[in-house]
Each structure stands twice: as structure tokens, then as C-alpha cells.
């Protein structure tokens, strides 16, 4: 089981991190956003109104402050979905910057649902039958139902791949000031007044929403060719992530 469970942790972590690239359009403008529950449902649509932003700061300044704040955050959450290789991936992520504490729920079209909880040096994995079959799990694990499987201690070294910072570095690495349109729009997203940065080719090629009051990332959206939306929240919050109860963990002989 050691090789199997270690591989599953790596796969789950890779999926989470790959969303940064998957959310990017061909012109390399990513998608992001925010919530923080542990269900793998896409972000609920929020009303937003767009208005001219004549008094807006420079787009590059907004990007720089948003990136600095995001990468300096100790924790955060995001929820939404992206399309990767023609498949829809739904994700609900909350965790710390270093990845030592994380709760990630993922639903992959055709590949099942999975949840990974990382607390301290322990990593727990929960998956539906489809997910476990895709990972080549033993028959007993495929029938685990809602039970978690505890990964071997060596999996603890993989927590960096589950980190918020790793995802954000991937996402922001796909956005440069040169790609941004000089015009900055203003929109209200779920009650939060935001600056809206778009690709030079227009909003259809991706947009980044940044709160005006705190310069925090609120949403990333993808392009027509690479659609997606991720909504962000709970920056620097205590996310209350805990290990599963003992009764929720399946013992493997």
C-alpha cells in the first residue's frame, strides 16, 4: 500500500497545482476566485456590475499589490472549476501557505471525486469508487465508501505540493504586466468592490478581480478557449482544518 497511497497523494497534489496552468488562457492569463467550504461544487455565480474606473490605479500596480499580498498570506481558500484537456475539474481548496494544513476536495470529470486532508505530518485521502479504481487501488479500498485512507509517513514530504503558495506562484507566474490592458474596470462581486484587470485582447481572454480596500484577490476567470472561474476568500484566516475522526479512517492490514 505504501507505493499506492504515496502515488495518490502525489496525484491529488499535482491536480491541485495543475489548476494554475489549466486556468490560464492561450495568452497565459489565469483564472482564480474564492470560498472555503469542503465541498467540490463550483462557485455560485455572483452579481457583478461593471463601471468605468477613471480614478483607478495603474493595472501593473494593482497586479503587483495583489500578488504581493497573496504570496505573503498565511492561509486562504478558493472554490470553482476549470477545464483541463476538455474535462471539467471542480475544486474546493482551503489551506496554509506551506501546505502542512490543507483540505482539498476535487471532482474530476470521468475520474471520480477525492478529498485530501493534510494535518501536521499526516495525510488522509478519501475517494469514491471511480477515483480509487482510476488509481489502481486494491478492491478493499475501492469499497471504502466515505472512509479515509491514511497515507504513509513518507507522504508528509509531499505537503508542499498541496500548498496555497505553490498554487499562487503557478497562477501569478502566468500573468505579466505586459499582458494587461491599460484600462482598469470596476465591478462589485458578491458585495466586494473590485478593480478588474483584463488581458489586452479583452475580458474574454481572462480577468483578475482585486478588492479595492485590501488589494486581495477575489476572483480569476479564464478564457473562452480555457474557461474557468475560481473565487477566493478567507485570506489569513484560521480555517479550522482538523484530521478525520478515528472512526472515519479505514484500517489497512
mmCIF file of C-alpha atoms in Angstrom:
data_model
loop_
_atom_site.group_PDB
_atom_site.id
_atom_site.type_symbol
_atom_site.label_atom_id
_atom_site.label_comp_id
_atom_site.label_asym_id
_atom_site.label_seq_id
_atom_site.Cartn_x
_atom_site.Cartn_y
_atom_site.Cartn_z
ATOM 1 C CA UNK A 1 0.000 0.000 0.000
ATOM 2 C CA UNK A 2 2.885 2.380 0.574
ATOM 3 C CA UNK A 3 3.594 2.918 -3.115
ATOM 4 C CA UNK A 4 -0.098 3.166 -3.956
ATOM 5 C CA UNK A 5 -1.087 5.685 -1.292
ATOM 6 C CA UNK A 6 2.006 7.779 -1.857
ATOM 7 C CA UNK A 7 1.144 7.951 -5.544
ATOM 8 C CA UNK A 8 -2.412 9.030 -4.806
ATOM 9 C CA UNK A 9 -1.184 11.891 -2.632
ATOM 10 C CA UNK A 10 1.155 12.969 -5.423
ATOM 11 C CA UNK A 11 -1.642 12.769 -7.993
ATOM 12 C CA UNK A 12 -4.039 14.770 -5.818
ATOM 13 C CA UNK A 13 -1.409 17.404 -5.131
ATOM 14 C CA UNK A 14 -0.467 17.600 -8.788
ATOM 15 C CA UNK A 15 -4.100 18.095 -9.722
ATOM 16 C CA UNK A 16 -4.438 20.989 -7.312
ATOM 17 C CA UNK A 17 -1.294 22.675 -8.558
ATOM 18 C CA UNK A 18 -2.023 21.994 -12.227
ATOM 19 C CA UNK A 19 -5.154 24.110 -11.913
ATOM 20 C CA UNK A 20 -2.941 27.168 -12.009
ATOM 21 C CA UNK A 21 -1.874 26.274 -15.519
ATOM 22 C CA UNK A 22 -5.231 24.850 -16.554
ATOM 23 C CA UNK A 23 -6.933 28.074 -15.621
ATOM 24 C CA UNK A 24 -4.738 30.043 -17.985
ATOM 25 C CA UNK A 25 -5.788 31.006 -21.455
ATOM 26 C CA UNK A 26 -3.580 30.582 -24.513
ATOM 27 C CA UNK A 27 -2.323 34.075 -23.905
ATOM 28 C CA UNK A 28 -1.391 32.831 -20.443
ATOM 29 C CA UNK A 29 -3.883 34.768 -18.395
ATOM 30 C CA UNK A 30 -5.136 32.601 -15.493
ATOM 31 C CA UNK A 31 -8.383 32.051 -13.679
ATOM 32 C CA UNK A 32 -8.944 32.344 -9.973
ATOM 33 C CA UNK A 33 -11.563 33.120 -7.332
ATOM 34 C CA UNK A 34 -12.731 32.224 -3.579
ATOM 35 C CA UNK A 35 -14.861 30.461 -0.948
ATOM 36 C CA UNK A 36 -13.846 27.960 1.565
ATOM 37 C CA UNK A 37 -16.069 25.021 2.298
ATOM 38 C CA UNK A 38 -15.008 21.463 1.683
ATOM 39 C CA UNK A 39 -17.482 20.529 -0.984
ATOM 40 C CA UNK A 40 -16.432 20.096 -4.564
ATOM 41 C CA UNK A 41 -19.117 22.250 -6.113
ATOM 42 C CA UNK A 42 -18.347 25.182 -8.384
ATOM 43 C CA UNK A 43 -18.555 28.708 -7.093
ATOM 44 C CA UNK A 44 -22.028 30.119 -7.059
ATOM 45 C CA UNK A 45 -22.471 32.899 -9.549
ATOM 46 C CA UNK A 46 -22.490 36.353 -8.027
ATOM 47 C CA UNK A 47 -23.977 39.500 -9.419
ATOM 48 C CA UNK A 48 -21.462 41.969 -10.756
ATOM 49 C CA UNK A 49 -21.857 45.332 -12.363
ATOM 50 C CA UNK A 50 -19.164 46.987 -14.428
ATOM 51 C CA UNK A 51 -18.479 50.686 -14.429
ATOM 52 C CA UNK A 52 -15.676 52.852 -15.803
ATOM 53 C CA UNK A 53 -12.819 53.341 -13.363
ATOM 54 C CA UNK A 54 -11.326 56.673 -14.288
ATOM 55 C CA UNK A 55 -9.671 57.053 -10.893
ATOM 56 C CA UNK A 56 -8.190 53.553 -10.927
ATOM 57 C CA UNK A 57 -4.502 52.925 -10.168
ATOM 58 C CA UNK A 58 -2.233 51.580 -12.891
ATOM 59 C CA UNK A 59 -3.046 47.975 -13.820
ATOM 60 C CA UNK A 60 0.536 46.920 -13.114
ATOM 61 C CA UNK A 61 0.368 48.452 -9.613
ATOM 62 C CA UNK A 62 -2.836 46.591 -8.811
ATOM 63 C CA UNK A 63 -1.321 43.336 -10.051
ATOM 64 C CA UNK A 64 1.838 43.875 -8.018
ATOM 65 C CA UNK A 65 -0.043 44.564 -4.776
ATOM 66 C CA UNK A 66 -2.421 41.640 -5.309
ATOM 67 C CA UNK A 67 0.463 39.269 -5.985
ATOM 68 C CA UNK A 68 2.475 40.518 -3.010
ATOM 69 C CA UNK A 69 -0.477 40.134 -0.640
ATOM 70 C CA UNK A 70 -1.430 36.701 -1.946
ATOM 71 C CA UNK A 71 2.075 35.264 -1.705
ATOM 72 C CA UNK A 72 2.527 36.733 1.776
ATOM 73 C CA UNK A 73 -0.752 35.262 3.051
ATOM 74 C CA UNK A 74 -0.507 32.554 5.691
ATOM 75 C CA UNK A 75 -3.697 30.853 4.531
ATOM 76 C CA UNK A 76 -6.580 31.126 2.124
ATOM 77 C CA UNK A 77 -9.350 29.352 0.283
ATOM 78 C CA UNK A 78 -10.734 29.132 -3.221
ATOM 79 C CA UNK A 79 -13.519 27.273 -4.973
ATOM 80 C CA UNK A 80 -14.651 26.886 -8.555
ATOM 81 C CA UNK A 81 -13.957 24.912 -11.680
ATOM 82 C CA UNK A 82 -11.689 24.880 -14.709
ATOM 83 C CA UNK A 83 -11.493 22.907 -17.927
ATOM 84 C CA UNK A 84 -8.368 20.868 -18.463
ATOM 85 C CA UNK A 85 -7.814 18.874 -21.651
ATOM 86 C CA UNK A 86 -11.523 19.037 -22.389
ATOM 87 C CA UNK A 87 -12.528 17.819 -18.932
ATOM 88 C CA UNK A 88 -14.125 19.839 -16.173
ATOM 89 C CA UNK A 89 -12.373 19.834 -12.803
ATOM 90 C CA UNK A 90 -14.215 21.190 -9.773
ATOM 91 C CA UNK A 91 -12.130 22.100 -6.760
ATOM 92 C CA UNK A 92 -12.704 23.373 -3.259
ATOM 93 C CA UNK A 93 -9.419 24.265 -1.576
ATOM 94 C CA UNK A 94 -8.516 25.671 1.780
ATOM 95 C CA UNK A 95 -5.104 25.519 3.346
ATOM 96 C CA UNK A 96 -1.990 27.190 4.629
ATOM 97 C CA UNK A 97 0.771 28.709 2.588
ATOM 98 C CA UNK A 98 3.233 25.931 3.469
ATOM 99 C CA UNK A 99 0.773 23.122 2.728
ATOM 100 C CA UNK A 100 1.164 21.490 6.128
ATOM 101 C CA UNK A 101 -2.521 22.056 6.749
ATOM 102 C CA UNK A 102 -4.920 21.649 3.843
ATOM 103 C CA UNK A 103 -8.367 20.347 2.972
ATOM 104 C CA UNK A 104 -8.878 19.844 -0.745
ATOM 105 C CA UNK A 105 -11.955 18.392 -2.416
ATOM 106 C CA UNK A 106 -11.678 17.622 -6.123
ATOM 107 C CA UNK A 107 -14.167 16.268 -8.636
ATOM 108 C CA UNK A 108 -12.702 15.257 -11.983
ATOM 109 C CA UNK A 109 -14.965 14.548 -14.916
ATOM 110 C CA UNK A 110 -14.738 10.826 -15.597
ATOM 111 C CA UNK A 111 -12.142 10.292 -12.855
ATOM 112 C CA UNK A 112 -14.268 10.493 -9.730
ATOM 113 C CA UNK A 113 -14.181 12.544 -6.557
ATOM 114 C CA UNK A 114 -11.403 12.807 -3.985
ATOM 115 C CA UNK A 115 -10.646 14.683 -0.811
ATOM 116 C CA UNK A 116 -7.203 15.149 0.698
ATOM 117 C CA UNK A 117 -6.667 16.394 4.249
ATOM 118 C CA UNK A 118 -3.176 17.263 5.404
ATOM 119 C CA UNK A 119 -2.657 17.992 9.101
ATOM 120 C CA UNK A 120 0.824 18.160 10.579
ATOM 121 C CA UNK A 121 2.786 15.205 9.247
ATOM 122 C CA UNK A 122 -0.287 13.147 8.375
ATOM 123 C CA UNK A 123 -2.138 12.967 5.058
ATOM 124 C CA UNK A 124 -5.587 11.408 4.706
ATOM 125 C CA UNK A 125 -7.291 10.549 1.410
ATOM 126 C CA UNK A 126 -10.963 9.930 0.734
ATOM 127 C CA UNK A 127 -12.240 8.926 -2.695
ATOM 128 C CA UNK A 128 -15.255 7.489 -4.396
ATOM 129 C CA UNK A 129 -15.120 4.133 -6.134
ATOM 130 C CA UNK A 130 -14.346 5.682 -9.518
ATOM 131 C CA UNK A 131 -11.376 7.605 -8.142
ATOM 132 C CA UNK A 132 -9.890 4.581 -6.380
ATOM 133 C CA UNK A 133 -10.321 2.418 -9.475
ATOM 134 C CA UNK A 134 -8.503 5.001 -11.578
ATOM 135 C CA UNK A 135 -5.651 4.900 -9.057
ATOM 136 C CA UNK A 136 -5.449 1.112 -9.176
ATOM 137 C CA UNK A 137 -6.454 0.680 -5.544
ATOM 138 C CA UNK A 138 -6.976 -2.767 -4.007
ATOM 139 C CA UNK A 139 -10.578 -4.000 -4.020
ATOM 140 C CA UNK A 140 -10.943 -3.348 -0.279
ATOM 141 C CA UNK A 141 -10.059 0.310 -0.747
ATOM 142 C CA UNK A 142 -12.382 0.693 -3.712
ATOM 143 C CA UNK A 143 -15.212 -0.259 -1.359
ATOM 144 C CA UNK A 144 -14.064 2.130 1.377
ATOM 145 C CA UNK A 145 -17.141 4.283 0.928
ATOM 146 C CA UNK A 146 -16.739 7.533 2.837
ATOM 147 C CA UNK A 147 -13.753 6.284 4.851
ATOM 148 C CA UNK A 148 -10.352 7.966 4.653
ATOM 149 C CA UNK A 149 -7.114 6.126 3.969
ATOM 150 C CA UNK A 150 -4.105 7.328 5.943
ATOM 151 C CA UNK A 151 -1.081 7.754 3.709
ATOM 152 C CA UNK A 152 2.354 6.526 4.824
ATOM 153 C CA UNK A 153 4.549 8.884 6.842
ATOM 154 C CA UNK A 154 6.732 9.468 3.775
ATOM 155 C CA UNK A 155 3.795 11.259 2.148
ATOM 156 C CA UNK A 156 4.256 14.106 4.612
ATOM 157 C CA UNK A 157 7.133 15.368 2.495
ATOM 158 C CA UNK A 158 4.680 15.972 -0.352
ATOM 159 C CA UNK A 159 2.663 18.575 1.521
ATOM 160 C CA UNK A 160 4.418 21.377 -0.325
ATOM 161 C CA UNK A 161 2.570 20.288 -3.464
ATOM 162 C CA UNK A 162 -0.679 20.888 -1.572
ATOM 163 C CA UNK A 163 0.302 24.380 -0.525
ATOM 164 C CA UNK A 164 -1.582 27.569 -1.259
ATOM 165 C CA UNK A 165 1.682 29.302 -2.098
ATOM 166 C CA UNK A 166 2.591 26.726 -4.759
ATOM 167 C CA UNK A 167 -0.733 27.252 -6.469
ATOM 168 C CA UNK A 168 -0.482 31.035 -6.332
ATOM 169 C CA UNK A 169 3.075 31.040 -7.690
ATOM 170 C CA UNK A 170 1.845 28.926 -10.601
ATOM 171 C CA UNK A 171 -1.144 31.164 -11.233
ATOM 172 C CA UNK A 172 0.637 34.507 -10.955
ATOM 173 C CA UNK A 173 3.548 33.179 -12.982
ATOM 174 C CA UNK A 174 1.163 33.137 -15.930
ATOM 175 C CA UNK A 175 0.323 36.834 -15.664
ATOM 176 C CA UNK A 176 2.709 39.649 -16.541
ATOM 177 C CA UNK A 177 2.114 43.429 -16.583
ATOM 178 C CA UNK A 178 2.814 43.411 -20.330
ATOM 179 C CA UNK A 179 -0.241 41.216 -20.924
ATOM 180 C CA UNK A 180 -2.659 43.540 -19.146
ATOM 181 C CA UNK A 181 -4.942 46.043 -20.771
ATOM 182 C CA UNK A 182 -4.209 49.587 -19.603
ATOM 183 C CA UNK A 183 -7.882 50.265 -18.911
ATOM 184 C CA UNK A 184 -8.988 49.132 -15.454
ATOM 185 C CA UNK A 185 -12.674 48.427 -14.872
ATOM 186 C CA UNK A 186 -14.627 48.482 -11.620
ATOM 187 C CA UNK A 187 -17.092 45.767 -10.580
ATOM 188 C CA UNK A 188 -18.901 44.626 -7.483
ATOM 189 C CA UNK A 189 -18.514 40.894 -6.885
ATOM 190 C CA UNK A 190 -20.617 39.415 -4.125
ATOM 191 C CA UNK A 191 -20.685 42.727 -2.284
ATOM 192 C CA UNK A 192 -16.962 43.405 -2.707
ATOM 193 C CA UNK A 193 -15.890 46.409 -4.779
ATOM 194 C CA UNK A 194 -13.128 45.261 -7.113
ATOM 195 C CA UNK A 195 -10.679 46.523 -9.678
ATOM 196 C CA UNK A 196 -10.839 44.330 -12.765
ATOM 197 C CA UNK A 197 -7.695 43.617 -14.767
ATOM 198 C CA UNK A 198 -8.090 42.031 -18.182
ATOM 199 C CA UNK A 199 -5.975 40.680 -20.981
ATOM 200 C CA UNK A 200 -5.113 43.126 -23.778
ATOM 201 C CA UNK A 201 -7.343 41.040 -26.031
ATOM 202 C CA UNK A 202 -10.297 41.667 -23.759
ATOM 203 C CA UNK A 203 -12.144 40.211 -20.802
ATOM 204 C CA UNK A 204 -12.982 37.077 -22.768
ATOM 205 C CA UNK A 205 -9.300 36.127 -22.555
ATOM 206 C CA UNK A 206 -9.220 36.198 -18.764
ATOM 207 C CA UNK A 207 -9.661 38.613 -15.879
ATOM 208 C CA UNK A 208 -8.340 39.183 -12.373
ATOM 209 C CA UNK A 209 -10.589 40.774 -9.749
ATOM 210 C CA UNK A 210 -8.851 42.537 -6.848
ATOM 211 C CA UNK A 211 -10.616 44.104 -3.854
ATOM 212 C CA UNK A 212 -10.224 47.866 -3.694
ATOM 213 C CA UNK A 213 -9.992 48.058 0.089
ATOM 214 C CA UNK A 214 -7.434 45.312 0.805
ATOM 215 C CA UNK A 215 -5.819 44.569 -2.578
ATOM 216 C CA UNK A 216 -6.791 40.914 -2.144
ATOM 217 C CA UNK A 217 -7.538 38.513 -4.984
ATOM 218 C CA UNK A 218 -11.276 37.926 -5.195
ATOM 219 C CA UNK A 219 -11.637 36.090 -8.497
ATOM 220 C CA UNK A 220 -9.759 34.798 -11.500
ATOM 221 C CA UNK A 221 -11.626 33.920 -14.702
ATOM 222 C CA UNK A 222 -10.332 32.042 -17.708
ATOM 223 C CA UNK A 223 -10.718 32.484 -21.433
ATOM 224 C CA UNK A 224 -13.267 31.274 -23.951
ATOM 225 C CA UNK A 225 -10.867 28.523 -25.048
ATOM 226 C CA UNK A 226 -9.842 27.659 -21.492
ATOM 227 C CA UNK A 227 -12.883 28.519 -19.367
ATOM 228 C CA UNK A 228 -12.891 28.543 -15.614
ATOM 229 C CA UNK A 229 -13.599 30.576 -12.538
ATOM 230 C CA UNK A 230 -12.083 30.451 -9.078
ATOM 231 C CA UNK A 231 -13.348 32.593 -6.220
ATOM 232 C CA UNK A 232 -11.018 33.358 -3.300
ATOM 233 C CA UNK A 233 -11.735 34.100 0.352
ATOM 234 C CA UNK A 234 -10.570 33.590 3.947
ATOM 235 C CA UNK A 235 -7.194 35.210 3.411
ATOM 236 C CA UNK A 236 -5.044 34.791 6.561
ATOM 237 C CA UNK A 237 -7.970 33.182 8.402
ATOM 238 C CA UNK A 238 -7.994 30.272 10.833
ATOM 239 C CA UNK A 239 -9.506 27.648 8.557
ATOM 240 C CA UNK A 240 -10.339 25.174 11.311
ATOM 241 C CA UNK A 241 -8.937 22.172 9.450
ATOM 242 C CA UNK A 242 -8.757 19.001 11.533
ATOM 243 C CA UNK A 243 -7.805 15.380 10.921
ATOM 244 C CA UNK A 244 -10.696 12.969 10.341
ATOM 245 C CA UNK A 245 -12.113 11.250 13.414
ATOM 246 C CA UNK A 246 -10.657 7.806 14.090
ATOM 247 C CA UNK A 247 -13.992 6.241 13.146
ATOM 248 C CA UNK A 248 -13.681 7.830 9.690
ATOM 249 C CA UNK A 249 -10.320 6.225 8.949
ATOM 250 C CA UNK A 250 -10.176 2.799 7.312
ATOM 251 C CA UNK A 251 -7.569 0.452 8.738
ATOM 252 C CA UNK A 252 -5.488 -1.358 6.164
ATOM 253 C CA UNK A 253 -3.893 -4.615 7.210
#
